[in-house]
Coordinates of C-alpha atoms and ligand atoms in Angstrom, one line a residue:
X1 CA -1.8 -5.3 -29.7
X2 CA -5.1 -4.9 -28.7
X3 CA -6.0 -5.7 -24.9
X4 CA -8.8 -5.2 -22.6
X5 CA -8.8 -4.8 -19.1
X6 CA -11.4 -6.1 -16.9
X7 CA -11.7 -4.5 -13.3
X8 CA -10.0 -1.4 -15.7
X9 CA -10.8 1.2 -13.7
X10 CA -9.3 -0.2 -10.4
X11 CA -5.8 0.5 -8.9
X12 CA -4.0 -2.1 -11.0
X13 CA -6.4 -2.4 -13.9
X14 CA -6.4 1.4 -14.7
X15 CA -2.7 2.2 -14.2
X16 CA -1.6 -1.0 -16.4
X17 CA -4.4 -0.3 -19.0
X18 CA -2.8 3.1 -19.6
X19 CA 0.6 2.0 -19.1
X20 CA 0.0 -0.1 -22.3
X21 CA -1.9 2.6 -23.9
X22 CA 1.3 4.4 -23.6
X23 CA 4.0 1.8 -24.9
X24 CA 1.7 1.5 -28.0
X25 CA -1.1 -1.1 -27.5
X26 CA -5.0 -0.1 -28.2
X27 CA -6.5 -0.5 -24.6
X28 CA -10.0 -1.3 -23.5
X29 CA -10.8 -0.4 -19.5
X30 CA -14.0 -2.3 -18.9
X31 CA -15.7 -2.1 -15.4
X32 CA -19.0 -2.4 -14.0
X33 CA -18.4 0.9 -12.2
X34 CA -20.6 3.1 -14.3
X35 CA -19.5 5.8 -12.1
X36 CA -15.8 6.1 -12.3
X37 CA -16.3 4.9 -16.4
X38 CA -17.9 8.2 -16.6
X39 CA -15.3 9.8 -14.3
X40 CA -12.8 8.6 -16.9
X41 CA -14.4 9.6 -19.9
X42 CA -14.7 13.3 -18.7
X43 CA -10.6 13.1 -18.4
X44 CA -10.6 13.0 -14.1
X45 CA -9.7 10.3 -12.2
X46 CA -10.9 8.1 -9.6
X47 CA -8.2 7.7 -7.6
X48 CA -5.1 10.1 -6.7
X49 CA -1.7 9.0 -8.0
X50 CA 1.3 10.8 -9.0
X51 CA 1.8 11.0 -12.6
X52 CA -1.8 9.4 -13.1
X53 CA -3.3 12.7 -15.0
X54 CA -0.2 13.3 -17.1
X55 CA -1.0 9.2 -18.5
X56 CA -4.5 9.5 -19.1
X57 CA -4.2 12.6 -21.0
X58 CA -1.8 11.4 -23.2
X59 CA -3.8 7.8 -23.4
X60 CA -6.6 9.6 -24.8
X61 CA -5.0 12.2 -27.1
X62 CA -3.9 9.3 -28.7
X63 CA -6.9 7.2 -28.8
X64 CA -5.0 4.9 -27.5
X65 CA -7.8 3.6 -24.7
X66 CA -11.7 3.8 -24.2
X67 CA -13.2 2.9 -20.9
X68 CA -16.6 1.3 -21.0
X69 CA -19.1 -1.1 -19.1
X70 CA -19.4 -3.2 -22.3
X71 CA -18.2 -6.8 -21.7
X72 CA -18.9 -8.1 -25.3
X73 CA -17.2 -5.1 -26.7
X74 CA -14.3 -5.5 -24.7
X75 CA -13.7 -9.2 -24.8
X76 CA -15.0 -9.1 -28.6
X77 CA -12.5 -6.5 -29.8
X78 CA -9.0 -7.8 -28.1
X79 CA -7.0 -10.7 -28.5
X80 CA -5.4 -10.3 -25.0
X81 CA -7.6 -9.9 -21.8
X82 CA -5.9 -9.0 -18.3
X83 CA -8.3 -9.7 -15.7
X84 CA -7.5 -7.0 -12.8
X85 CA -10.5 -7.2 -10.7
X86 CA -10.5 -7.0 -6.7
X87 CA -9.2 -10.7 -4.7
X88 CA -9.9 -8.9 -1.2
X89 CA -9.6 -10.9 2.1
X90 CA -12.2 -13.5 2.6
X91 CA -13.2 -15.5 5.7
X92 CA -10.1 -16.3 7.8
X93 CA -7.3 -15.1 5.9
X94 CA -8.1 -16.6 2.0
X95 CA -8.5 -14.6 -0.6
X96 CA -11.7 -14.1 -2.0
X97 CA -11.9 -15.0 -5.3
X98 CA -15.9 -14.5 -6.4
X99 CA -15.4 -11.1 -8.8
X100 CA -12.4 -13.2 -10.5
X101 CA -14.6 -16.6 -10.9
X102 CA -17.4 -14.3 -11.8
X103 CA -15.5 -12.3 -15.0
X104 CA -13.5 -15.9 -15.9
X105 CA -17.4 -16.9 -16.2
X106 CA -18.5 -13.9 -18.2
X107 CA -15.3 -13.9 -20.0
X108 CA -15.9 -17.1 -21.3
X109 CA -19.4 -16.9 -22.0
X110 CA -18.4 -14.0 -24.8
X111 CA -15.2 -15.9 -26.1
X112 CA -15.7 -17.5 -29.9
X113 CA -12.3 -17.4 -30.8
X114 CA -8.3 -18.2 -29.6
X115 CA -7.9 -15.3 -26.8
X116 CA -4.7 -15.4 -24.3
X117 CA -6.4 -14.4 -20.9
X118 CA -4.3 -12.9 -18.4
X119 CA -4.5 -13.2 -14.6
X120 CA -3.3 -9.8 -13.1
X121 CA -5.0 -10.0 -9.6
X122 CA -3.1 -11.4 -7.0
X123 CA -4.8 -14.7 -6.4
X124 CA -3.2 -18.0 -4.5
X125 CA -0.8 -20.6 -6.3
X126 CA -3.3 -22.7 -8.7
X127 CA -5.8 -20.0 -9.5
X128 CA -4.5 -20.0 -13.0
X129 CA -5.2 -23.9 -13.3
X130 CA -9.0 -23.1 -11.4
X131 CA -9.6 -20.7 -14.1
X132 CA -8.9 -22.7 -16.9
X133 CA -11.0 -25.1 -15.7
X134 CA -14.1 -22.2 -14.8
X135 CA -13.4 -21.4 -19.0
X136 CA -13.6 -25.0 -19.9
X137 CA -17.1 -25.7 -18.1
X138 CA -18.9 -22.0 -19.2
X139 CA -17.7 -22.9 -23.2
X140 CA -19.8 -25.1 -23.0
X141 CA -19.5 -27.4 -26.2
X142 CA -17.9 -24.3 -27.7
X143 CA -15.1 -25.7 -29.4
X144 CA -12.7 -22.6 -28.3
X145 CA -9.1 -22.6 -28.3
X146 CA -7.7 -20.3 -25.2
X147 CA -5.2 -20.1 -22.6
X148 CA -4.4 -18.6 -19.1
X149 CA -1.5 -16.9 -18.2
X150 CA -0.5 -15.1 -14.5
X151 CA 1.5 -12.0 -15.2
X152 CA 2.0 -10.5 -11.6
X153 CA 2.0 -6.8 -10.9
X154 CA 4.6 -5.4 -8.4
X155 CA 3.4 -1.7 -8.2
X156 CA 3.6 0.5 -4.8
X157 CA 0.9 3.3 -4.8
X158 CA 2.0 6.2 -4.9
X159 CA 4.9 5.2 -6.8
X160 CA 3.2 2.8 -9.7
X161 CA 3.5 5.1 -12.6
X162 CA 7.3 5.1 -12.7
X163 CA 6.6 1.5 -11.7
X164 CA 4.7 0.4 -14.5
X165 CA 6.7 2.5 -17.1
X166 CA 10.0 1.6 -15.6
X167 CA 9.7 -1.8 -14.2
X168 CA 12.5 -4.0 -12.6
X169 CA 11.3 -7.7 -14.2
X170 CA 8.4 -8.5 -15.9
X171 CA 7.4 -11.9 -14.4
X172 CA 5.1 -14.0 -16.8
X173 CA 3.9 -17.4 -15.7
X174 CA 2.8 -19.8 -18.7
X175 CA 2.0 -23.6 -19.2
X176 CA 2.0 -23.1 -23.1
X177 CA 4.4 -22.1 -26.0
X178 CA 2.1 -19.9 -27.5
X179 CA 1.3 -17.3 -24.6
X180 CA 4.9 -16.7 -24.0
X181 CA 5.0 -15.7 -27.9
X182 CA 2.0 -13.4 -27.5
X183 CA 3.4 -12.5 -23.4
X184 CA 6.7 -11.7 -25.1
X185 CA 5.0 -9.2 -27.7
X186 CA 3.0 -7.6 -25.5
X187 CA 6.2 -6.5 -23.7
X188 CA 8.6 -6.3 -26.1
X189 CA 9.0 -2.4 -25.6
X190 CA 10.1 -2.9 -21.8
X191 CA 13.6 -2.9 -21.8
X192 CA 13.6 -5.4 -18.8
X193 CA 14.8 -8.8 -17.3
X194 CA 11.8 -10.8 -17.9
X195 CA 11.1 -13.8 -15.7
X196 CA 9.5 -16.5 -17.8
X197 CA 7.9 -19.7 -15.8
X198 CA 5.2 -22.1 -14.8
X199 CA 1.9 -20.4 -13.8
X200 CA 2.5 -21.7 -10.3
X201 CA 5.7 -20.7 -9.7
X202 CA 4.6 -17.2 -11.2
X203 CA 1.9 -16.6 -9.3
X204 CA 4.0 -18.0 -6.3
X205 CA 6.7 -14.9 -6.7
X206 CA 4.5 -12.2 -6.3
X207 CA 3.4 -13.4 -2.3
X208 CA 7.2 -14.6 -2.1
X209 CA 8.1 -10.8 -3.1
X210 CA 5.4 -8.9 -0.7
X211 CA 6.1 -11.9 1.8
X212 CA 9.9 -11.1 2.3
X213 CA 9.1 -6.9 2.3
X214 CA 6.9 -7.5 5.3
X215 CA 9.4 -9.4 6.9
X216 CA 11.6 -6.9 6.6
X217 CA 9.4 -3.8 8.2
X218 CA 8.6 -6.3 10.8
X219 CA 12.2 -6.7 11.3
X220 CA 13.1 -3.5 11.3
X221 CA 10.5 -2.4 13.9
X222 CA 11.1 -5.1 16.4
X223 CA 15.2 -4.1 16.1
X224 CA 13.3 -0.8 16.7
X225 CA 11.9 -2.2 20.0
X226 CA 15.1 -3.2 21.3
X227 CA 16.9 -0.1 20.4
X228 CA 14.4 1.9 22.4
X229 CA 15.0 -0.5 25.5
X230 CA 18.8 -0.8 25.5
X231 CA 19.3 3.7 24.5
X232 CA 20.3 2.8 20.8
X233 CA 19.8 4.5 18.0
X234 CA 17.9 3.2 15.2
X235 CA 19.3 5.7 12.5
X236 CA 22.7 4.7 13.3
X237 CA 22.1 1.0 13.3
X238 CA 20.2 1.7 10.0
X239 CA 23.1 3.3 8.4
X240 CA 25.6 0.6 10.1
X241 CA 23.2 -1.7 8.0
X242 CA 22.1 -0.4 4.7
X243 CA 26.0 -0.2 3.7
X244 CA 26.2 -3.7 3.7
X245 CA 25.4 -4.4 -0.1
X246 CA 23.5 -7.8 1.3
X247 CA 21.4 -5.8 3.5
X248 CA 20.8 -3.3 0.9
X249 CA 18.9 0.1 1.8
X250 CA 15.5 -0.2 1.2
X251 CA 12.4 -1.4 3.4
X252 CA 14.3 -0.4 6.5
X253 CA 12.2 2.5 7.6
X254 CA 10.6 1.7 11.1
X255 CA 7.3 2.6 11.1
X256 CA 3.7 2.5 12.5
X257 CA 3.5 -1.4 10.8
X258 CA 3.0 -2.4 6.9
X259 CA -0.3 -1.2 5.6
X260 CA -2.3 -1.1 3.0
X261 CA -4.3 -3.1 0.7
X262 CA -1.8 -5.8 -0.4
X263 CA 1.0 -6.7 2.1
X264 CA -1.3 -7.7 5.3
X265 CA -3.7 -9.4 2.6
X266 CA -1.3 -11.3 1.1
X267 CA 0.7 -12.9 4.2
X268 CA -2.6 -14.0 5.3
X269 CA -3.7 -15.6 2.1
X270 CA -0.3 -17.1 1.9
X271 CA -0.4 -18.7 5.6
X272 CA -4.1 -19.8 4.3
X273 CA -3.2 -21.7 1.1
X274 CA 0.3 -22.7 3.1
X275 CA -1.7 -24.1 5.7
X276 CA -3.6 -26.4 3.5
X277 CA -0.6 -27.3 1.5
X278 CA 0.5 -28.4 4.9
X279 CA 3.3 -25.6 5.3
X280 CA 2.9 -23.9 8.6
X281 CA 4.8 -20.9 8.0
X282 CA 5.9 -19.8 12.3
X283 CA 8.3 -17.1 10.4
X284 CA 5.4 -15.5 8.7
X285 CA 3.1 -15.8 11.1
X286 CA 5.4 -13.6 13.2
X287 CA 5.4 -11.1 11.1
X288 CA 2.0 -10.5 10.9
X289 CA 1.9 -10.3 15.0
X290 CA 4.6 -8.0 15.0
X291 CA 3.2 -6.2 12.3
X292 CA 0.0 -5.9 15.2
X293 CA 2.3 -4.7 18.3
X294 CA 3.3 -1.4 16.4
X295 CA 0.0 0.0 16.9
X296 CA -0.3 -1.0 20.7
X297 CA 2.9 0.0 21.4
X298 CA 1.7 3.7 20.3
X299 CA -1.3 4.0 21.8
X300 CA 0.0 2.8 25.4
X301 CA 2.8 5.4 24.9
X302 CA 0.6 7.8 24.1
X303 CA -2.0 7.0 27.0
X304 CA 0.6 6.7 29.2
X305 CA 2.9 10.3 28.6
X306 CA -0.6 12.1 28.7
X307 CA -1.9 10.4 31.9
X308 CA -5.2 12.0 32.8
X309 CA -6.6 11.9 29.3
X310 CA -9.9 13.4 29.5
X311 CA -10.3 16.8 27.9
X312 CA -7.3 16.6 26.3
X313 CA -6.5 16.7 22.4
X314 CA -4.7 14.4 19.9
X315 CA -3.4 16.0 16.7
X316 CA -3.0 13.3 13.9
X317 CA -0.9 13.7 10.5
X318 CA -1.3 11.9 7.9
X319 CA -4.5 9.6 7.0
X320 CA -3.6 7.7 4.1
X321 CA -1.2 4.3 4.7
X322 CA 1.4 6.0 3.0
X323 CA 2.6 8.9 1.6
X324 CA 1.7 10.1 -2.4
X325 CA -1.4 7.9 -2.0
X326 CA -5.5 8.7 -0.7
X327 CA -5.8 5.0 0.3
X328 CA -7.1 4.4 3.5
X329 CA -7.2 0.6 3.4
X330 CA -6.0 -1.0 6.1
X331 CA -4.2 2.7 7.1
X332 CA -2.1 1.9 10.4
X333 CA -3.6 5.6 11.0
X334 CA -7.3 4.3 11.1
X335 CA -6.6 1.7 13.1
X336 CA -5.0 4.3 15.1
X337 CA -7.5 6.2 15.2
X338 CA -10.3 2.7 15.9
X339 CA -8.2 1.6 18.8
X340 CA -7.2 5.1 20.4
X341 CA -11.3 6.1 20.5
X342 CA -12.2 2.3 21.4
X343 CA -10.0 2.3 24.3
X344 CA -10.5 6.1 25.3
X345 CA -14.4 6.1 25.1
X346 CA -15.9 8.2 27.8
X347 CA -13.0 10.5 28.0
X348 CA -14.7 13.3 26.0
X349 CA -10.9 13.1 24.0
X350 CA -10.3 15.4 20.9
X351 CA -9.0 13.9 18.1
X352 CA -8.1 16.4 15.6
X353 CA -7.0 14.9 12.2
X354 CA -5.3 16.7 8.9
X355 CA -4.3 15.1 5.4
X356 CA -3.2 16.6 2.4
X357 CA -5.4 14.6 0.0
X358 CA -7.9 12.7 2.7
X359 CA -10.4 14.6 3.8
X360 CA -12.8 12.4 5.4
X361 CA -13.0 8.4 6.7
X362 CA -15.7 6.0 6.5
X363 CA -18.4 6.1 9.5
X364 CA -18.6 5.7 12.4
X365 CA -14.9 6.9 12.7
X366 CA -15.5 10.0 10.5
X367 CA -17.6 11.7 12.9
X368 CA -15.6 10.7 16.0
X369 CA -12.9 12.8 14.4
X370 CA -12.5 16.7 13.5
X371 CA -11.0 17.6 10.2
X372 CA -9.8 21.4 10.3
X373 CA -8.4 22.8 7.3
X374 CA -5.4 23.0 7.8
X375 CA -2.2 22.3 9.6
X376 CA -2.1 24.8 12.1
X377 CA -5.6 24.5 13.3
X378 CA -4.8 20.6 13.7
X379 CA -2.0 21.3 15.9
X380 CA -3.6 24.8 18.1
X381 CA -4.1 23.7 21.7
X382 CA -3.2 20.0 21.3
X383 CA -1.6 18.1 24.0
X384 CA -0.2 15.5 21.5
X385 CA 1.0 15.3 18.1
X386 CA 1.2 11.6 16.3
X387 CA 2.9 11.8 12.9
X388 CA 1.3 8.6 11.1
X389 CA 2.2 9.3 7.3
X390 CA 5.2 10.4 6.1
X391 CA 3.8 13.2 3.7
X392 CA 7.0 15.7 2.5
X393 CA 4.7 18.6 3.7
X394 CA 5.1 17.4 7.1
X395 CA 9.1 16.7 7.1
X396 CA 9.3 20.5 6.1
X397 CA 7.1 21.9 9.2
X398 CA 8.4 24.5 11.3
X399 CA 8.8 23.0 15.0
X400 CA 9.3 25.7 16.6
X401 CA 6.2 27.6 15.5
X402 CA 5.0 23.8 16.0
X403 CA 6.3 23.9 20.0
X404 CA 4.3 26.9 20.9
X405 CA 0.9 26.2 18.6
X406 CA 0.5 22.9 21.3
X407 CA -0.8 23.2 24.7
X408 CA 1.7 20.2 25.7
X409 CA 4.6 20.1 23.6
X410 CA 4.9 16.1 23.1
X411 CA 5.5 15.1 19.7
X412 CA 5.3 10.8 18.8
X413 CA 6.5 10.7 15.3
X414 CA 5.6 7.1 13.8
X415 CA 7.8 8.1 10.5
X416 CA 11.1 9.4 12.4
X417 CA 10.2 12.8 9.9
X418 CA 12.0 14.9 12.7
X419 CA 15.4 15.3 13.0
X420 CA 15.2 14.6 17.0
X421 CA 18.3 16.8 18.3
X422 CA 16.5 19.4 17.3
X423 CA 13.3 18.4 18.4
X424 CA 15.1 17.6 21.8
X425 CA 16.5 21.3 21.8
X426 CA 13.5 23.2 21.6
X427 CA 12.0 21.7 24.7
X428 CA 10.1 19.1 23.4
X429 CA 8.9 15.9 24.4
X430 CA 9.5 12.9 21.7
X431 CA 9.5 9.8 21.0
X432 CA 10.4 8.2 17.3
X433 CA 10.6 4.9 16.6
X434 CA 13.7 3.0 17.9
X435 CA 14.8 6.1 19.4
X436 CA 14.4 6.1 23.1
X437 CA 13.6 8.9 24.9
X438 CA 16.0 8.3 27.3
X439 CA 18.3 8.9 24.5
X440 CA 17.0 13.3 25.1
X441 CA 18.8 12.6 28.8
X442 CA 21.7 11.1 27.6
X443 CA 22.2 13.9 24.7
X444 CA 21.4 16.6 27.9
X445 CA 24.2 15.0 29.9
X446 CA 26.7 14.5 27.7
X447 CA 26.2 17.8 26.6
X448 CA 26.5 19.1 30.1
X449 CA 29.9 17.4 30.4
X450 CA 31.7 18.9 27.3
X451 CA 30.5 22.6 28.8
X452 CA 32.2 22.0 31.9
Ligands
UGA1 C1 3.2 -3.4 -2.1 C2 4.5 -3.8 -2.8 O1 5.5 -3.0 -2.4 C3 4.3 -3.8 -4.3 O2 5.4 -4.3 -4.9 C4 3.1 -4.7 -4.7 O3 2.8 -4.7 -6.1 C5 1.8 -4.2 -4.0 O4 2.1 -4.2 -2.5 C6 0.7 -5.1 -4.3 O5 0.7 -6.3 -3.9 O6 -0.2 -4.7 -5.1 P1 2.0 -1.0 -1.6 O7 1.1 -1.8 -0.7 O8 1.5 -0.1 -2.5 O9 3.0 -2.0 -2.4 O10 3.0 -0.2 -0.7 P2 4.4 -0.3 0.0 O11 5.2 0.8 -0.5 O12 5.0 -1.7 -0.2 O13 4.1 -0.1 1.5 C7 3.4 -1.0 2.3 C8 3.4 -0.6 3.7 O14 4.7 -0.8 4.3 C9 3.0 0.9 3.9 O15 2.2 1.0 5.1 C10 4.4 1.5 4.2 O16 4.3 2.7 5.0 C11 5.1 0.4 5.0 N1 6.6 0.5 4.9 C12 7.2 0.4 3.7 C13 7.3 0.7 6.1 O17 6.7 0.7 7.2 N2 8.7 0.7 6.0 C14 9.3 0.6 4.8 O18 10.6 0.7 4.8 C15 8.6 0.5 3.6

């Protein structure tokens, strides 16, 4: 089939633009980024993500997709257009929706025949329906026969190449017979469940599935809380957990709080469109201020195990919100890093900062921050070390070259990476999340009592 992709060069556009490229289809990545068009064209990409390169090489050895800034050509040449441009937070909590109103316009000043047009972007419940309507009024007394169709995406960066290749469902939302036909084509080489409904209820399961993931980090930390308080231990409530198949295993890690561009995003637009819809959503809401503590919670530990704070230095791993990703939206580390500077301003404190892929942050932040070159320079001197992103290079770091590199051998690992017996045993000081660090005394004394 032949499909173009508008925002094509962005997270979502570019991955599922090549991902169709690869199942067979003859792709067209339009953006008005001249830049990363270029970047694409010389075969680099503008973002990093595993299993990107491998795609894009392939894409393009088979002439399978062209990237351009042409609008015409793109809209002229498919018969299917996804729209995947950016629905970023807007004034308290909505999405904004002016890049997708403005392409729906251009789209439909170009369209002179039947075309299926695809919302990918995440965009509240009855933007499919607002879109047909933009089409409608910019054909003008075009007599053009089109439809709209929300296809949600569900991939996690870092992760969305084996997402997109190897979904779970395929959810397609349609209010007419003949877009599931060509919806059903499009995907006919997935070898998945897929979800066929209304556009609303469609465009409704993608905030119900990032909704419910949220709610479960924010669970999982505030169990976190309490284990730290009552000398539990969240691994082995975790495990007690995860092996009942209800529960299942996965988004159970405690953490820093959710990050990134989508799941903070999304709650909010959902509590915003909610709130209009007169749903008040208290259980969501929560989440979000839960989501907020985390963060506190770190930096008064932090303050307070360091006491007299000036001169000394922070060490900070990890930048991006995740690891296998270079996206510092919304990076529990930068706000970190914001609210650790905010609160410690006059203190002349050291905040030295390493990433494998992120090498510098927007200003002012990037210049209230060091970036040394590597690990071991990071950590030299420091009187603190806060793990923030769970990279595999970190997990494999060895502590006790680690324990005498730092001036002050206190370790706060937001990502539990450490095993914390062991931690514990060289002399450390450290506190992981849901692990209380009374729990190093109670290890000491029972320890104690089986020598004697
Ligand atoms: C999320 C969803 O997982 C995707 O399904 C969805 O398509 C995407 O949003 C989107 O709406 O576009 P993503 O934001 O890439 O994907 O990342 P996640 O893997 O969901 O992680 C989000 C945040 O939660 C990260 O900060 C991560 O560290 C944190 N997290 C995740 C935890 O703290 N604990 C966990 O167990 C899992």
């Amino acid at each position: 089939m032949n499909v173009s992709i508008i925002g094509g060069t962005g997270y979502v556009g570019l991955i599922t633009g090549l991902g169709l490229a690869i199942h067979g289809n003859n792709v067209i990545c339009m953006d008005t980024d001249l830049r990363k068009i270029e970047t694409l064209n010389n075969g680099e990409l503008p973002i990093y993500e595993e299993g990107l390169a491998e795609l894009l090489k392939e894409a393009t050895d088979r002439n399978k997709i062209v990237f351009t800034n042409c609008l015409k050509t793109a809209v002229n040449k498919s018969e299917l257009i996804m729209l995947a441009v950016g629905t970023p937070e807007g004034k308290n909590g909505e999405t904004d929706l002016s890049h997708l109103v403005q392409a729906l316009k251009l789209v439909a000043n170009q369209i002179d025949s039947y075309r299926t047009i695809v919302i990918k972007s995440t965009a509240p419940v009855g933007t499919c329906e607002m879109a047909r309507t933009i089409i409608k009024d910019h054909l003008k007394n075009r007599f053009t026969p089109f439809d709209v169709v929300s296809n949600p995406e569900f991939l996690r960066e870092g992760n969305a190449v084996r997402d997109f290749l190897k979904p779970e469902r395929i959810v397609i939302g349609v209010d007419v017979y003949a877009s599931e036909v060509i919806m059903k084509e499009l995907y006919q080489s997935f070898d998945v469940p897929i979800v066929l409904t209304d556009t609303r209820s469609s465009e409704m399961v993608k905030y119900a599935c990032n909704a419910y993931l949220a709610t479960r980090i924010s669970f999982i930390n505030e169990i976190s809380e309490i284990s730290e308080k009552v000398n539990a231990d969240v691994h082995a409530i975790l495990e007690g957990m995860k092996l009942d198949k209800r529960i299942g295993e996965l988004y159970l890690n405690p953490g820093p709080g959710f990050g990134g561009p989508c799941l903070t995003k999304d709650l909010k637009s959902l509590i915003s469109f909610a709130g209009k819809a007169n749903a008040e959503l208290p259980l969501l809401k929560a989440v979000l201020e839960r989501n907020e503590v985390q963060i506190s919670n770190i930096i008064d530990y932090v303050i307070s195990e360091l006491q007299d704070v000036r001169g000394k230095k922070i060490a900070v791993l990890g930048l991006s919100f995740k690891a296998g990703t270079n996206d510092t939206r919304n990076s529990p580390a930068v706000h970190l890093l914001e609210k650790l500077l905010e609160k410690l301003l006059d203190t002349k404190i050291l905040i030295h900062v390493y990433d494998p892929v992120v090498k510098s942050i927007e200003e002012p932040l990037n210049s209230r921050v060091v970036f040394p070159k590597n690990i071991e320079d990071t950590l030299r001197n420091a009187d603190c070390l806060i793990v923030m992103t769970e990279w595999p290079k970190f997990k494999e770091l060895d502590l006790e070259k680690i324990y005498h590199l730092m001036r002050t051998p206190l370790i706060v690992d937001t990502r539990n990476i450490f095993p914390y017996r062991k931690v514990y045993s060289l002399g450390f000081r450290y506190k992981g999340i849901g692990i209380a660090s009374k729990r190093f005394e109670t290890i000491q004394s029972t320890l104690e009592k089986s020598i004697v």
